Structure formats: structure tokens, C-alpha cells
Short mmCIF file of C-alpha atoms in Angstrom, two decimals:
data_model
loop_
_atom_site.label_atom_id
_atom_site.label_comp_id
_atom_site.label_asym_id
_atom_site.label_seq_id
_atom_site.Cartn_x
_atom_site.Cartn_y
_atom_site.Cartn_z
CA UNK A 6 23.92 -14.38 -9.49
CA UNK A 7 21.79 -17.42 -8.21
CA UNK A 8 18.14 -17.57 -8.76
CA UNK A 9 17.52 -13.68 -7.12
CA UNK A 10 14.02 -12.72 -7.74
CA UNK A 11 13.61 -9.12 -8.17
CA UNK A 12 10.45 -8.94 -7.10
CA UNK A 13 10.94 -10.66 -3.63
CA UNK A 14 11.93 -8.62 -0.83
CA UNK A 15 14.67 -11.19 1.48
CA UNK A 16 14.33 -11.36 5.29
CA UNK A 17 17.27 -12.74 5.75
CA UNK A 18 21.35 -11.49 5.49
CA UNK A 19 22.45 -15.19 4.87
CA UNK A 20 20.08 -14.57 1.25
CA UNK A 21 22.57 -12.30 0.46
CA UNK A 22 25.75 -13.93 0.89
CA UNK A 23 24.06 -17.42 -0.19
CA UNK A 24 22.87 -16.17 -3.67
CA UNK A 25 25.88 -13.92 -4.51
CA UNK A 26 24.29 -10.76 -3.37
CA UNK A 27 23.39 -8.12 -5.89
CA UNK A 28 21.43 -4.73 -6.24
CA UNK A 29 18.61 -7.00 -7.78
CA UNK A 30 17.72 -7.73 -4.25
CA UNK A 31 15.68 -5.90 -2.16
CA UNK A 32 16.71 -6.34 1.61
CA UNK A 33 14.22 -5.72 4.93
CA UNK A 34 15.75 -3.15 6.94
CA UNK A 35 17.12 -6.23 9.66
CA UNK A 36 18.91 -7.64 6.82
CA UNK A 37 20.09 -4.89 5.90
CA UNK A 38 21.90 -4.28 8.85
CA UNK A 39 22.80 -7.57 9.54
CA UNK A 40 24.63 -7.71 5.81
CA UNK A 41 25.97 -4.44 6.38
CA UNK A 42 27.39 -5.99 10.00
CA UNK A 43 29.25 -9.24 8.77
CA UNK A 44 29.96 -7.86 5.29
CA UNK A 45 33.80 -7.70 6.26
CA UNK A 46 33.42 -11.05 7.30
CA UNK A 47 33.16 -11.98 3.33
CA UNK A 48 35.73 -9.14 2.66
CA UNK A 49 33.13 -7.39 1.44
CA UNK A 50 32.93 -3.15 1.32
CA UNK A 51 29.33 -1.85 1.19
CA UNK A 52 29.77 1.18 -1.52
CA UNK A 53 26.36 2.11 -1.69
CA UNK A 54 22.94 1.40 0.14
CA UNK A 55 19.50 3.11 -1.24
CA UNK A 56 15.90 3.23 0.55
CA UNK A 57 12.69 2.75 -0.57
CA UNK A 58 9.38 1.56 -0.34
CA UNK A 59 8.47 -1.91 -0.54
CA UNK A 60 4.61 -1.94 -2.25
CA UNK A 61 4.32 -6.34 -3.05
CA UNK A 62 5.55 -6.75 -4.95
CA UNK A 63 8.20 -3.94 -5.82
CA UNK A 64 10.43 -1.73 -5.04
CA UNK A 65 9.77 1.79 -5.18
CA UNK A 66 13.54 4.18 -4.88
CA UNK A 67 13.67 7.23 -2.67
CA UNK A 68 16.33 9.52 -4.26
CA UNK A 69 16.67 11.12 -0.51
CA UNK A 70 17.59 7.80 0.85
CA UNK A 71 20.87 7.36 -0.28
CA UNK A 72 24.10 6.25 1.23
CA UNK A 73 27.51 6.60 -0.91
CA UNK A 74 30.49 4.72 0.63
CA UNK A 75 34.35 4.46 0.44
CA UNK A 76 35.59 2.86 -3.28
CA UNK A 77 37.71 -0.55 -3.02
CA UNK A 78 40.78 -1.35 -2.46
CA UNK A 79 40.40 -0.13 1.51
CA UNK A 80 42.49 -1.15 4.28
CA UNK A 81 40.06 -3.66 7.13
CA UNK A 82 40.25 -0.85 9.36
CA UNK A 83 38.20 1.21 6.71
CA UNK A 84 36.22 -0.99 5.36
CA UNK A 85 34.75 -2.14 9.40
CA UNK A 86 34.42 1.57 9.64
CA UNK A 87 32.67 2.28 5.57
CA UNK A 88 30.40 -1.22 7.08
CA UNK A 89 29.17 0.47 10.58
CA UNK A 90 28.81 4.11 9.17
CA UNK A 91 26.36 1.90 6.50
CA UNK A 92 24.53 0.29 9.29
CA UNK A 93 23.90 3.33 10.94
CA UNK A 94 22.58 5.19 8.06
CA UNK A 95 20.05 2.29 7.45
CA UNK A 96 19.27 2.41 10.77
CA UNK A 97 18.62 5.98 11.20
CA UNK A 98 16.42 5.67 7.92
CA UNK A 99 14.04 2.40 8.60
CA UNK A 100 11.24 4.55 10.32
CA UNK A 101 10.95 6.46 6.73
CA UNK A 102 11.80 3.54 4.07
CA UNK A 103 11.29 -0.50 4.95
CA UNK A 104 13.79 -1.95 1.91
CA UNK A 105 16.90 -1.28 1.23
CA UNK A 106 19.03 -2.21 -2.28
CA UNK A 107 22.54 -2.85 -1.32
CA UNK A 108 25.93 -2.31 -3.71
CA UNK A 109 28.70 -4.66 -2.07
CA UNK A 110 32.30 -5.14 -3.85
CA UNK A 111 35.39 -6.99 -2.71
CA UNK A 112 37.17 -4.97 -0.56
#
């Protein structure tokens, strides 16, 4: 983990993969999406993605925004399908919760 501040709320996917990624980030919905989307790219399975409220600074967890995925190992063909069923639940949720905490492991 590289310099993530837990009180910042990132913009930007390439955060993510730049500073090792971690639930102590809180993600905009877009970069959400966009991790979600190239994820597998970084053979990375998204296992878990949780909404909330973003009130600067912090993050304030919805217990009925929460995604579960598929558990590691997974073949590519799962874990492209685990990534876009991810992306569409964040999707489907950004009109009701604006940051998202993301739980990525090697696939």
C-alpha cells in the first residue's frame, strides 16, 4: 500500500492500480467502473464492491449496497464475467450511493 489516504475519495481507476489498490480507498462511481472494467487486465478478480456516501471528507457504508463476488482461483472466462456483473451492479447503484470501496485479489 502506497501513500492511500483514507480520507480522499480518487477520481481516477489508474489511482487504484498505481498505489496498489486497497479497501482504504474510496472510489467515484466512474472509477469504479472503470477499475471494475480493466481489472482482468492486472489479473485482478473484484470479490467485493460496497456503496456509500461520500460526506468530505469520509466515507459513510450503506449495508444495502453491497456486491459479493466469485472467490479466487477463477478461470479468465469467470473472472471477465465476476468483473462486468461488478460494473453493472455499481452502475445500477450510482443514482443512490456516489463512492464505492472496492475488494480486488489476484485472480
Amino acid at each position: 500500500m502506497k501513500n492511500i489516504d483514507p480520507l480522499q475519495r480518487y477520481d481516477s481507476a489508474d489511482a487504484f492500480f498505481m498505489l496498489g489498490g486497497s479497501v482504504l480507498m474510496k472510489l467515484s462511481a466512474d472509477a469504479a467502473i472503470t477499475v471494475c472494467t480493466t481489472a482482468a487486465d492486472y489479473g485482478l478478480v473484484v470479490t467485493r464492491a460496497e456503496g456509500g456516501a461520500w460526506h468530505h471528507p469520509g466515507f459513510e457504508a450503506r449495508v444495502d449496497c453491497i456486491w459479493d463476488g466469485v472467490d479466487p482461483p477463477v478461470t479468465l472466462e469467470a473472472l471477465e464475467q465476476n468483473n462486468r456483473e461488478a460494473s453493472a451492479f455499481i452502475s445500477k447503484e450510482r443514482s443512490e450511493h456516489d463512492v464505492f470501496v472496492l475488494t480486488t485479489q489476484p485472480a
